[in-house]
Amino acid sequence: MQHPAFDEFKRAFGAKNYEQALACIEQLQQEFPQSAALMWHRANCLEKLERYIDLPQALEAAIAKLPEHLPARVMRVEYSDWYIEHEFPLLDGEEDADEDNLPSEILAIREKREQRGRELEQRNEADLRFVLEKEPQHAHANFLLSQLLRSVEQHTLSAEEREVMAADLLERAIASNPKQVDYYLARAAHHRSLAWCDWSEQDAAQEVPAHIVKTFSGIAYLRAPLEAAAQDYRQAWSLSQQPAHALKLATTLHDLGSFDEALAVYDDALAKMPEDAPLREYFIERRAMSENGGAGEREHMAQLLLQGLGDDGKEQTLADSIATQAILGAAEAIRRGASVSDAIAANISDDPETMRAMNLARQLLNVANEPAPELVEVDASKYPAHQRRFADKTERAAEKIGMIKICDAEAMGLFQRLGQHVMLRFYRDDSGEVGMASFTLKHKWPGFVAFVILFLMGKWKAHSMVECVTTFDDGTLISTQPESISPFQYGGGVILRKLSKNVSVQELVTVHKEMVADYKLQHPEAKPRIVTDLAGVEARWIEGQEIKSAYRKSINYATDEELRAMLGGQYEALADKIRTQIQLMTA
């Protein structure tokens, strides 16, 4: 007969009431403090509760008692990054420290983190090899070891040896668990990386060899690995029915010249997608690229320019981002009707001063022409600690005043412009009229304000924001936010209220609700948009983009006052050049 508290634990865990399940386990541990099974159950509860910072200690206790318990070893590998956060938390002031002049204590702690990271890589490999020695067909251990061998920078094996081993491990993982989508996606991404080739025609009349696929703009791929990638994406889409996987498959088929199959994939995905799905319009736009046997060359050329930026999701350095912004600008110019050569000439220059003016002009145009956000719900634990801490701090304040959390999300459509993955936490009030979002950007962000500060003023800091928004059906957007480093002001259909930099969440929401109430009183015919879920957040975001864009275009993208605030002492040298570049880019 089992202990009543353990029966209660099993019921609570099975019902996904993990707080109660943890309480039961900790109660049992008072009676049986040396129980290895209870230590492992506690680790499981902590994982389900997303208390990842507490996992290292719990896992070490369980593994000390159960050194051959394979699930504990695998979990330790999966959450090894949290060992660094647990052992070497951020120092006071580290987030805001000047990266070009770091104090010795911050340099020392970062060196320790790097050293610990190398140690954990070795431990992770040892754990996974231990698991595979006991259970050679353990699918996830094979997968994790494959990924580790492909990502590690220092190893006793050569890169070639690691690659052979990694490929074999991934094949074993798929054979052991052929229903796991992540395994196919990893293999497809690797096949696609192998497909790119640096083939150029030695003779203009030379035909493209049968083993090479060449796109409209000259990008070449090896056919075999690209077809292998398509097959894996096809399997991932079949198993998951996730739109993102359909998109990867259709894009790869398009590159292969299999336009009819690409259209069939798009149609299948669209048929299964709700009419109001945030990604629907994007899918329709991408589908158009494959119509008529791949015609629509202009849009295709623009997309191929963007594909050159890569889609691996890695955060960009500032130099990468400047190149990204130049390519984005050239692609937009092609869409507007410019030739490829003219588009490149208008966005890329060998002269540093002209390139600076081009970049700033492009950022001003970006403010008025943001892509759709393409919000996707995300797991906060996958984002950097400074983002989670700011989100959690804001959430505690929001809960106290009755704001309701909608979810955590990332604006995938803005990744190339931001250069990093940014988690947003969205809220609403009881009525759904008032929305609130919080986020924080680190210094790597190469956006407009950060670029100007870095190149023109030599300053660089993290940028955090909590903003309240409400939109009305008469084309009005009300935004309330703390004072920030942004130089932008708004008029027209945008009512922007900036409060003090350190305003509390409570005061921010209170002021915003007062502004909404005043507007409703003055405009009784105007109806606010009601938002209660992520799809509504996406729709309101796009609506706000359209309102802001109309205002930006009405003032020729930037007022003289905004340029002076943005450029400071460089105004005389750069303002006219920026306006000239705007004219060229919008001609």
Coordinates of C-alpha atoms in Angstrom, one line a residue:
M1 CA 0.0 0.0 0.0
Q2 CA 1.4 3.4 -1.0
H3 CA 1.6 6.4 1.1
P4 CA -1.5 8.6 0.8
A5 CA 0.5 11.6 -0.1
F6 CA 2.1 9.7 -3.0
D7 CA -1.3 8.7 -4.3
E8 CA -2.3 12.4 -4.1
F9 CA 0.9 13.3 -6.0
K10 CA 0.1 10.9 -8.8
R11 CA -3.4 12.3 -9.1
A12 CA -2.2 15.9 -9.1
F13 CA 0.6 15.2 -11.6
G14 CA -1.8 13.3 -13.9
A15 CA -4.2 16.3 -13.7
K16 CA -1.3 18.7 -14.6
N17 CA -1.7 20.4 -11.2
Y18 CA 2.1 20.6 -10.8
E19 CA 2.1 23.0 -7.8
Q20 CA 0.0 20.5 -5.8
A21 CA 2.1 17.6 -7.0
L22 CA 5.3 19.4 -5.9
A23 CA 3.8 20.2 -2.5
C24 CA 3.0 16.5 -2.1
I25 CA 6.5 15.4 -3.0
E26 CA 8.1 18.0 -0.6
Q27 CA 5.8 16.7 2.1
L28 CA 6.9 13.2 1.5
Q29 CA 10.6 14.3 1.6
Q30 CA 10.1 15.5 5.1
E31 CA 9.5 11.9 6.1
F32 CA 11.8 10.2 3.5
P33 CA 14.7 12.7 2.9
Q34 CA 17.0 10.1 1.4
S35 CA 14.5 8.8 -1.1
A36 CA 16.0 8.9 -4.6
A37 CA 12.7 8.4 -6.3
L38 CA 11.2 11.5 -4.6
M39 CA 14.3 13.5 -5.7
W40 CA 13.6 12.6 -9.3
H41 CA 9.9 13.3 -9.0
R42 CA 10.7 16.7 -7.6
A43 CA 12.9 17.5 -10.6
N44 CA 10.1 16.5 -12.9
C45 CA 7.7 18.9 -11.1
L46 CA 10.2 21.7 -11.2
E47 CA 10.5 21.2 -15.0
K48 CA 6.8 21.2 -15.5
L49 CA 6.5 24.4 -13.4
E50 CA 9.3 26.0 -15.6
R51 CA 11.3 26.6 -12.4
Y52 CA 14.5 25.9 -14.4
I53 CA 16.8 27.9 -12.2
D54 CA 16.0 25.3 -9.4
L55 CA 16.6 22.3 -11.7
P56 CA 20.4 22.0 -11.4
Q57 CA 20.4 21.4 -7.7
A58 CA 17.4 19.0 -7.9
L59 CA 19.0 17.1 -10.8
E60 CA 22.3 16.8 -9.0
A61 CA 20.6 15.4 -5.9
A62 CA 18.7 12.8 -8.0
I63 CA 21.7 11.7 -10.1
A64 CA 23.9 11.4 -6.9
K65 CA 21.3 8.8 -5.7
L66 CA 20.4 7.4 -9.1
P67 CA 23.6 7.6 -11.2
E68 CA 22.3 5.2 -13.8
H69 CA 18.8 6.7 -14.2
L70 CA 19.0 7.6 -17.8
P71 CA 16.1 10.2 -18.0
A72 CA 17.9 12.2 -15.3
R73 CA 21.1 12.3 -17.3
V74 CA 19.2 13.4 -20.5
M75 CA 17.3 16.1 -18.6
R76 CA 20.6 17.4 -17.2
V77 CA 21.9 17.8 -20.8
E78 CA 18.7 19.5 -22.0
Y79 CA 18.9 22.1 -19.2
S80 CA 22.6 22.5 -18.9
D81 CA 22.5 26.2 -19.7
W82 CA 20.7 26.8 -16.4
Y83 CA 23.7 25.5 -14.5
I84 CA 25.6 28.6 -15.7
E85 CA 22.7 30.9 -14.7
H86 CA 22.5 29.2 -11.4
E87 CA 26.2 29.3 -10.6
F88 CA 27.1 32.6 -12.2
P89 CA 24.1 34.9 -12.1
L90 CA 24.3 38.4 -13.6
L91 CA 26.2 40.9 -11.4
D92 CA 24.5 44.1 -10.3
G93 CA 24.8 46.6 -13.2
E94 CA 26.1 44.1 -15.7
E95 CA 23.2 44.5 -18.1
D96 CA 23.8 48.2 -18.4
A97 CA 27.6 48.1 -18.4
D98 CA 29.5 49.7 -21.2
E99 CA 30.6 46.8 -23.5
D100 CA 33.6 48.7 -24.6
N101 CA 34.8 49.4 -21.1
L102 CA 33.8 46.6 -18.9
P103 CA 34.8 46.5 -15.2
S104 CA 37.3 43.8 -14.3
E105 CA 34.8 41.9 -12.2
I106 CA 32.4 41.5 -15.2
L107 CA 35.2 40.4 -17.4
A108 CA 36.2 37.8 -14.8
I109 CA 32.7 36.5 -14.3
R110 CA 32.2 36.2 -18.1
E111 CA 35.4 34.2 -18.4
K112 CA 34.2 31.9 -15.7
R113 CA 30.9 31.4 -17.6
E114 CA 32.7 30.6 -20.8
Q115 CA 35.0 28.1 -18.9
R116 CA 31.9 26.5 -17.3
G117 CA 30.2 26.3 -20.6
R118 CA 33.2 24.3 -22.0
E119 CA 33.1 22.0 -19.0
L120 CA 29.4 21.5 -19.4
E121 CA 29.9 20.6 -23.1
Q122 CA 32.3 17.8 -22.0
R123 CA 29.9 16.7 -19.2
N124 CA 27.0 16.7 -21.6
E125 CA 28.9 14.5 -24.1
A126 CA 29.9 12.1 -21.3
D127 CA 26.2 11.9 -20.1
L128 CA 24.9 11.2 -23.5
R129 CA 27.6 8.6 -24.2
F130 CA 26.7 7.0 -20.9
V131 CA 23.1 6.8 -21.8
L132 CA 23.8 5.3 -25.3
E133 CA 26.2 2.7 -23.8
K134 CA 23.2 1.5 -21.7
E135 CA 20.6 2.1 -24.3
P136 CA 22.1 2.4 -27.8
Q137 CA 18.7 3.1 -29.5
H138 CA 17.7 5.9 -27.1
A139 CA 16.3 8.3 -29.7
H140 CA 16.7 11.6 -27.9
A141 CA 20.2 10.9 -26.6
N142 CA 21.3 10.1 -30.2
F143 CA 19.7 13.4 -31.4
L144 CA 21.2 15.5 -28.6
L145 CA 24.7 14.1 -29.1
S146 CA 24.4 14.7 -32.9
Q147 CA 23.5 18.3 -32.3
L148 CA 26.3 18.7 -29.7
L149 CA 29.0 17.3 -32.0
R150 CA 27.9 19.7 -34.8
S151 CA 27.9 22.8 -32.5
V152 CA 30.9 22.3 -30.3
E153 CA 34.0 24.4 -31.2
Q154 CA 36.7 22.5 -29.3
H155 CA 37.0 18.7 -29.4
T156 CA 39.5 15.9 -29.6
L157 CA 37.9 14.6 -32.8
S158 CA 38.4 16.5 -36.1
A159 CA 35.5 18.4 -37.7
E160 CA 35.2 15.7 -40.4
E161 CA 35.1 12.9 -37.8
R162 CA 32.5 14.7 -35.7
E163 CA 30.4 15.2 -38.8
V164 CA 30.4 11.6 -39.8
M165 CA 29.5 10.6 -36.2
A166 CA 26.8 13.3 -36.0
A167 CA 25.1 12.2 -39.2
D168 CA 25.1 8.6 -38.0
L169 CA 23.6 9.5 -34.6
L170 CA 20.8 11.5 -36.2
E171 CA 20.0 8.6 -38.5
R172 CA 19.7 6.4 -35.4
A173 CA 17.5 8.9 -33.6
I174 CA 15.1 9.0 -36.6
A175 CA 15.1 5.2 -36.8
S176 CA 14.3 4.9 -33.1
N177 CA 11.6 7.5 -33.1
P178 CA 10.3 8.1 -36.7
K179 CA 7.4 10.3 -35.4
Q180 CA 9.6 13.0 -33.8
V181 CA 9.3 16.1 -36.0
D182 CA 12.4 17.9 -34.6
Y183 CA 14.7 15.1 -35.9
Y184 CA 13.5 15.6 -39.5
L185 CA 13.8 19.3 -39.2
A186 CA 17.4 19.1 -38.0
R187 CA 18.3 16.7 -40.8
A188 CA 16.6 18.9 -43.4
A189 CA 18.3 22.0 -42.2
H190 CA 21.7 20.2 -42.5
H191 CA 20.9 18.9 -46.0
R192 CA 19.9 22.4 -47.0
S193 CA 23.2 23.9 -45.7
L194 CA 25.1 21.3 -47.7
A195 CA 23.1 22.1 -50.9
W196 CA 24.4 25.6 -51.5
C197 CA 27.3 25.6 -54.0
D198 CA 29.5 28.2 -55.4
W199 CA 29.0 27.3 -59.1
S200 CA 29.5 30.0 -61.7
E201 CA 29.2 29.8 -65.5
Q202 CA 32.6 29.8 -67.1
D203 CA 30.9 30.4 -70.4
A204 CA 27.7 32.4 -70.8
A205 CA 26.4 29.7 -73.2
Q206 CA 27.2 26.9 -70.8
E207 CA 24.2 24.9 -69.6
V208 CA 23.6 24.3 -66.0
P209 CA 24.7 20.7 -65.1
A210 CA 21.9 18.3 -64.2
H211 CA 23.1 17.9 -60.7
I212 CA 22.8 21.6 -60.0
V213 CA 19.7 23.7 -59.6
K214 CA 20.0 27.4 -60.5
T215 CA 17.4 30.0 -59.5
F216 CA 16.3 33.1 -61.4
S217 CA 19.0 35.3 -59.9
G218 CA 21.8 32.9 -60.2
I219 CA 21.9 31.2 -56.8
A220 CA 23.0 27.6 -57.2
Y221 CA 22.2 24.5 -55.2
L222 CA 23.3 20.9 -55.4
R223 CA 20.2 19.0 -56.4
A224 CA 20.6 15.9 -54.3
P225 CA 20.9 17.5 -50.9
L226 CA 18.2 20.0 -51.7
E227 CA 15.8 17.1 -52.7
A228 CA 16.8 15.3 -49.4
A229 CA 15.9 18.5 -47.5
A230 CA 12.5 18.6 -49.3
Q231 CA 11.8 15.0 -48.4
D232 CA 12.5 15.6 -44.7
Y233 CA 10.4 18.8 -44.7
R234 CA 7.7 16.8 -46.4
Q235 CA 7.8 14.3 -43.6
A236 CA 7.8 17.0 -40.9
W237 CA 4.8 18.7 -42.5
S238 CA 3.0 15.3 -42.7
L239 CA 3.6 14.6 -39.0
S240 CA 3.0 18.0 -37.5
Q241 CA 0.6 19.9 -39.8
Q242 CA 2.4 23.1 -38.6
P243 CA 2.3 26.0 -41.1
A244 CA 5.9 26.8 -40.5
H245 CA 6.9 23.3 -41.7
A246 CA 4.7 23.6 -44.8
L247 CA 6.4 26.9 -45.5
K248 CA 9.9 25.3 -45.3
L249 CA 8.7 22.5 -47.6
A250 CA 7.1 24.8 -50.2
T251 CA 10.1 27.2 -50.2
T252 CA 12.5 24.2 -50.9
L253 CA 10.2 22.9 -53.6
H254 CA 10.2 26.3 -55.2
D255 CA 14.0 26.4 -55.2
L256 CA 14.0 23.0 -56.9
G257 CA 11.7 24.3 -59.6
S258 CA 8.8 22.0 -58.5
F259 CA 6.3 24.9 -58.6
D260 CA 3.2 22.8 -58.9
E261 CA 4.0 20.7 -55.9
A262 CA 4.9 23.9 -54.0
L263 CA 1.5 25.3 -54.9
A264 CA -0.2 22.1 -53.7
V265 CA 1.6 22.4 -50.3
Y266 CA 0.6 26.1 -50.0
D267 CA -3.0 25.2 -50.8
D268 CA -3.1 22.3 -48.3
A269 CA -1.8 24.6 -45.6
L270 CA -4.2 27.4 -46.4
A271 CA -7.1 25.0 -46.4
K272 CA -6.3 23.9 -42.9
M273 CA -5.6 27.5 -41.7
P274 CA -8.3 29.6 -40.1
E275 CA -9.5 32.5 -42.2
D276 CA -8.3 35.0 -39.6
A277 CA -4.9 33.3 -39.0
P278 CA -2.1 35.9 -38.6
L279 CA 0.1 34.1 -41.1
R280 CA -2.5 33.6 -43.8
E281 CA -1.7 36.7 -45.8
Y282 CA 2.0 35.9 -45.7
F283 CA 1.3 32.4 -47.0
I284 CA -0.8 33.8 -49.9
E285 CA 2.0 36.2 -50.8
R286 CA 4.6 33.5 -50.8
R287 CA 2.3 31.2 -52.8
A288 CA 2.1 33.8 -55.6
M289 CA 5.9 33.4 -56.1
S290 CA 5.3 29.8 -57.4
E291 CA 2.3 30.6 -59.7
N292 CA 2.6 30.3 -63.5
G293 CA 5.6 28.1 -63.4
G294 CA 7.6 30.3 -61.1
A295 CA 6.9 33.6 -63.0
G296 CA 6.7 36.9 -61.2
E297 CA 10.4 37.3 -61.5
R298 CA 10.5 40.6 -59.8
E299 CA 9.1 39.4 -56.5
H300 CA 11.1 36.3 -56.8
M301 CA 14.3 38.3 -57.2
A302 CA 13.5 40.3 -54.1
Q303 CA 12.8 37.1 -52.1
L304 CA 16.1 35.6 -53.3
L305 CA 18.0 38.6 -52.1
L306 CA 16.4 38.1 -48.7
Q307 CA 17.2 34.4 -48.7
G308 CA 20.8 35.4 -48.9
L309 CA 20.4 36.7 -45.4
G310 CA 19.9 33.2 -44.0
D311 CA 17.1 31.9 -41.8
D312 CA 19.0 30.1 -39.1
G313 CA 17.6 32.3 -36.4
K314 CA 21.1 33.3 -35.1
E315 CA 21.4 36.8 -33.7
Q316 CA 23.4 39.3 -35.8
T317 CA 26.5 41.3 -35.2
L318 CA 26.2 45.0 -36.0
A319 CA 28.2 44.5 -39.2
D320 CA 25.9 41.7 -40.3
S321 CA 22.9 43.9 -39.6
I322 CA 24.2 46.8 -41.7
A323 CA 24.5 44.3 -44.6
T324 CA 21.1 42.9 -43.8
Q325 CA 19.5 46.4 -43.9
A326 CA 21.2 47.1 -47.2
I327 CA 19.9 43.9 -48.8
L328 CA 16.4 44.5 -47.3
G329 CA 16.4 48.0 -48.9
A330 CA 17.5 46.7 -52.3
A331 CA 14.8 44.0 -52.2
E332 CA 12.1 46.6 -51.5
A333 CA 13.4 48.8 -54.4
I334 CA 13.1 45.8 -56.7
R335 CA 9.5 45.3 -55.6
R336 CA 8.8 49.0 -56.4
G337 CA 10.1 48.5 -60.0
A338 CA 13.8 49.3 -59.9
S339 CA 16.2 47.2 -61.8
V340 CA 18.5 45.0 -59.7
S341 CA 21.6 47.1 -60.5
D342 CA 19.7 50.4 -59.7
A343 CA 18.4 48.9 -56.5
I344 CA 21.8 47.8 -55.3
A345 CA 23.4 51.2 -56.3
A346 CA 20.7 53.0 -54.2
N347 CA 21.3 50.9 -51.2
I348 CA 25.0 50.0 -51.2
S349 CA 28.0 52.3 -51.5
D350 CA 31.8 52.1 -51.1
D351 CA 31.8 55.5 -49.5
P352 CA 31.5 55.2 -45.7
E353 CA 29.7 58.6 -45.4
T354 CA 27.2 57.8 -48.1
M355 CA 26.7 54.3 -46.7
R356 CA 25.9 55.9 -43.3
A357 CA 23.4 58.2 -44.8
M358 CA 21.9 55.3 -46.8
N359 CA 21.5 53.2 -43.6
L360 CA 19.9 56.0 -41.7
A361 CA 17.5 56.8 -44.5
R362 CA 16.6 53.1 -44.8
Q363 CA 15.9 53.0 -41.1
L364 CA 13.5 55.9 -41.4
L365 CA 11.8 54.1 -44.3
N366 CA 11.6 51.0 -42.1
V367 CA 9.8 52.8 -39.4
A368 CA 7.0 53.6 -42.0
N369 CA 7.1 50.2 -43.7
E370 CA 7.3 47.6 -41.0
P371 CA 6.6 44.1 -42.2
A372 CA 3.7 42.2 -40.5
P373 CA 4.8 41.1 -37.1
E374 CA 3.9 37.4 -37.6
L375 CA 3.4 36.8 -33.9
V376 CA 4.1 33.3 -32.7
E377 CA 3.5 32.1 -29.2
V378 CA 6.8 31.1 -27.5
D379 CA 8.2 29.4 -24.4
A380 CA 9.8 32.1 -22.3
S381 CA 12.5 29.7 -21.0
K382 CA 14.1 29.7 -24.5
Y383 CA 14.9 33.4 -24.2
P384 CA 17.8 35.2 -22.5
A385 CA 17.7 35.7 -18.7
H386 CA 17.5 39.5 -19.0
Q387 CA 14.4 39.3 -21.2
R388 CA 12.7 36.9 -18.7
R389 CA 13.6 39.0 -15.7
F390 CA 12.1 42.2 -17.2
A391 CA 9.0 40.3 -18.4
D392 CA 8.5 38.7 -14.9
K393 CA 9.0 42.1 -13.1
T394 CA 6.5 43.7 -15.4
E395 CA 4.0 40.8 -14.9
R396 CA 4.1 41.1 -11.2
A397 CA 3.2 44.8 -11.4
A398 CA 0.5 44.1 -14.0
E399 CA -1.1 41.4 -11.9
K400 CA -1.5 43.8 -9.0
I401 CA -3.7 46.1 -11.1
G402 CA -5.8 43.4 -12.7
M403 CA -4.2 43.2 -16.2
I404 CA -4.6 39.8 -17.7
K405 CA -1.7 38.1 -19.4
I406 CA -2.4 36.8 -22.9
C407 CA 0.8 35.0 -23.7
D408 CA 4.5 35.4 -24.6
A409 CA 5.3 35.7 -28.3
E410 CA 7.9 36.7 -30.8
A411 CA 7.4 38.9 -33.8
M412 CA 9.0 36.5 -36.4
G413 CA 8.4 39.0 -39.2
L414 CA 10.7 41.5 -37.6
F415 CA 13.6 39.2 -36.8
Q416 CA 15.8 40.3 -39.8
R417 CA 15.3 43.9 -38.9
L418 CA 15.9 43.5 -35.2
G419 CA 18.9 41.2 -35.6
Q420 CA 18.0 39.2 -32.4
H421 CA 15.2 37.2 -30.9
V422 CA 13.0 39.4 -28.7
M423 CA 10.3 38.0 -26.5
L424 CA 7.2 40.1 -26.0
R425 CA 4.7 39.6 -23.1
F426 CA 1.2 40.7 -24.0
Y427 CA -1.6 41.7 -21.6
R428 CA -5.2 43.0 -21.8
D429 CA -7.6 44.6 -19.4
D430 CA -11.0 43.1 -18.5
S431 CA -12.7 44.9 -21.4
G432 CA -10.1 44.0 -24.1
E433 CA -10.0 47.6 -25.1
V434 CA -6.6 48.2 -23.5
G435 CA -3.6 46.2 -24.6
M436 CA -0.1 46.3 -23.0
A437 CA 3.2 44.8 -24.1
S438 CA 6.6 44.6 -22.5
F439 CA 10.0 43.8 -24.0
T440 CA 13.6 44.6 -23.6
L441 CA 16.4 44.8 -26.3
K442 CA 20.1 44.3 -25.6
H443 CA 22.8 46.3 -27.2
K444 CA 23.1 43.9 -30.1
W445 CA 19.9 45.3 -31.6
P446 CA 20.9 47.2 -34.8
G447 CA 17.7 49.2 -35.2
F448 CA 17.3 52.8 -35.9
V449 CA 17.9 54.4 -32.5
A450 CA 20.8 52.1 -31.5
F451 CA 22.5 52.5 -34.9
V452 CA 22.4 56.3 -34.6
I453 CA 23.7 56.3 -31.0
L454 CA 26.5 53.8 -31.8
F455 CA 27.8 55.6 -34.9
L456 CA 27.1 59.2 -34.1
M457 CA 27.2 59.6 -30.3
G458 CA 29.2 56.6 -29.1
K459 CA 26.5 55.6 -26.6
W460 CA 24.9 52.2 -26.2
K461 CA 22.4 50.9 -23.6
A462 CA 19.8 48.3 -23.2
H463 CA 16.3 49.5 -24.2
S464 CA 13.3 48.3 -22.3
M465 CA 9.7 49.3 -22.9
V466 CA 6.2 48.8 -21.5
E467 CA 3.5 50.3 -23.8
C468 CA -0.3 50.5 -23.6
V469 CA -2.2 50.7 -26.9
T470 CA -5.8 51.1 -28.0
T471 CA -7.1 51.4 -31.6
F472 CA -10.4 52.7 -32.8
D473 CA -12.4 52.0 -35.9
D474 CA -12.1 55.6 -37.0
G475 CA -8.4 55.1 -37.7
T476 CA -7.1 56.4 -34.3
L477 CA -4.3 54.8 -32.3
I478 CA -3.7 55.8 -28.7
S479 CA -0.3 54.9 -27.3
T480 CA 1.0 55.5 -23.8
Q481 CA 4.7 54.8 -23.0
P482 CA 7.6 55.9 -20.8
E483 CA 10.0 58.5 -22.1
S484 CA 12.6 56.7 -24.2
I485 CA 15.6 57.3 -26.4
S486 CA 13.4 57.3 -29.5
P487 CA 13.3 60.7 -31.2
F488 CA 10.0 60.1 -32.9
Q489 CA 6.9 62.1 -32.3
Y490 CA 3.5 61.5 -33.9
G491 CA 0.4 63.4 -35.0
G492 CA -2.5 62.7 -37.4
G493 CA -4.3 59.6 -36.3
V494 CA -1.7 58.8 -33.6
I495 CA -2.2 60.1 -30.1
L496 CA 1.1 59.5 -28.3
R497 CA 1.6 60.2 -24.6
K498 CA 5.0 59.9 -23.1
L499 CA 5.3 59.7 -19.3
S500 CA 8.4 59.9 -17.2
K501 CA 11.1 57.3 -17.8
N502 CA 10.6 55.5 -14.5
V503 CA 6.8 55.6 -14.5
S504 CA 5.2 52.6 -12.8
V505 CA 3.1 50.1 -14.6
Q506 CA 0.1 51.2 -12.5
E507 CA 0.4 54.8 -13.4
L508 CA 1.0 54.0 -17.1
V509 CA -2.2 51.9 -17.3
T510 CA -4.2 54.5 -15.3
V511 CA -3.1 57.4 -17.6
H512 CA -3.8 55.3 -20.7
K513 CA -7.3 54.4 -19.5
E514 CA -8.0 58.0 -18.8
M515 CA -6.9 59.0 -22.3
V516 CA -9.2 56.2 -23.8
A517 CA -12.1 57.4 -21.7
D518 CA -11.6 61.0 -22.8
Y519 CA -11.4 60.0 -26.5
K520 CA -14.6 57.9 -26.2
L521 CA -16.4 60.8 -24.6
Q522 CA -15.3 63.2 -27.4
H523 CA -15.9 60.7 -30.2
P524 CA -18.9 58.6 -29.1
E525 CA -19.3 57.1 -32.6
A526 CA -15.8 55.6 -32.5
K527 CA -15.6 52.0 -31.4
P528 CA -12.4 50.5 -29.8
R529 CA -11.0 47.2 -31.1
I530 CA -11.6 44.4 -28.6
V531 CA -8.6 42.1 -28.2
T532 CA -8.5 39.0 -26.0
D533 CA -6.0 36.6 -27.8
L534 CA -2.8 36.6 -29.8
A535 CA -4.6 36.8 -33.2
G536 CA -6.3 40.0 -32.0
V537 CA -2.9 41.4 -30.9
E538 CA -1.6 40.7 -34.4
A539 CA -4.5 42.5 -36.0
R540 CA -4.2 45.5 -33.7
W541 CA -0.5 45.7 -34.3
I542 CA -1.0 45.7 -38.0
E543 CA -3.7 48.3 -37.7
G544 CA -1.4 50.5 -35.6
Q545 CA 1.4 50.0 -38.2
E546 CA -0.9 51.3 -40.9
I547 CA -1.9 54.4 -38.9
K548 CA 1.7 55.2 -38.0
S549 CA 2.8 54.6 -41.6
A550 CA 0.3 57.1 -42.9
Y551 CA 1.6 59.7 -40.6
R552 CA 5.2 59.0 -41.4
K553 CA 4.6 59.3 -45.1
S554 CA 2.6 62.5 -44.7
I555 CA 5.7 64.2 -43.1
N556 CA 8.2 62.7 -45.7
Y557 CA 9.2 60.2 -43.0
A558 CA 10.9 62.5 -40.5
T559 CA 10.5 66.1 -39.3
D560 CA 13.4 68.4 -39.1
E561 CA 13.0 68.4 -35.3
E562 CA 13.3 64.6 -35.3
L563 CA 16.4 64.6 -37.5
R564 CA 18.1 67.2 -35.2
A565 CA 17.3 65.0 -32.1
M566 CA 18.5 62.0 -33.9
L567 CA 21.7 63.4 -35.3
G568 CA 22.8 65.9 -32.7
G569 CA 26.1 67.5 -33.7
Q570 CA 26.1 65.5 -37.0
Y571 CA 22.9 67.2 -38.3
E572 CA 24.6 69.6 -40.7
A573 CA 26.8 66.9 -42.2
L574 CA 24.1 64.2 -42.6
A575 CA 20.6 65.7 -42.7
D576 CA 20.6 66.7 -46.4
K577 CA 22.3 63.4 -47.4
I578 CA 19.6 61.4 -45.6
R579 CA 16.8 63.3 -47.3
T580 CA 18.5 62.8 -50.7
Q581 CA 18.7 59.0 -50.0
I582 CA 15.1 58.9 -49.0
Q583 CA 14.1 60.5 -52.3
L584 CA 16.2 58.0 -54.2
M585 CA 14.9 55.0 -52.3
T586 CA 11.2 56.0 -52.7
A587 CA 11.5 57.2 -56.4

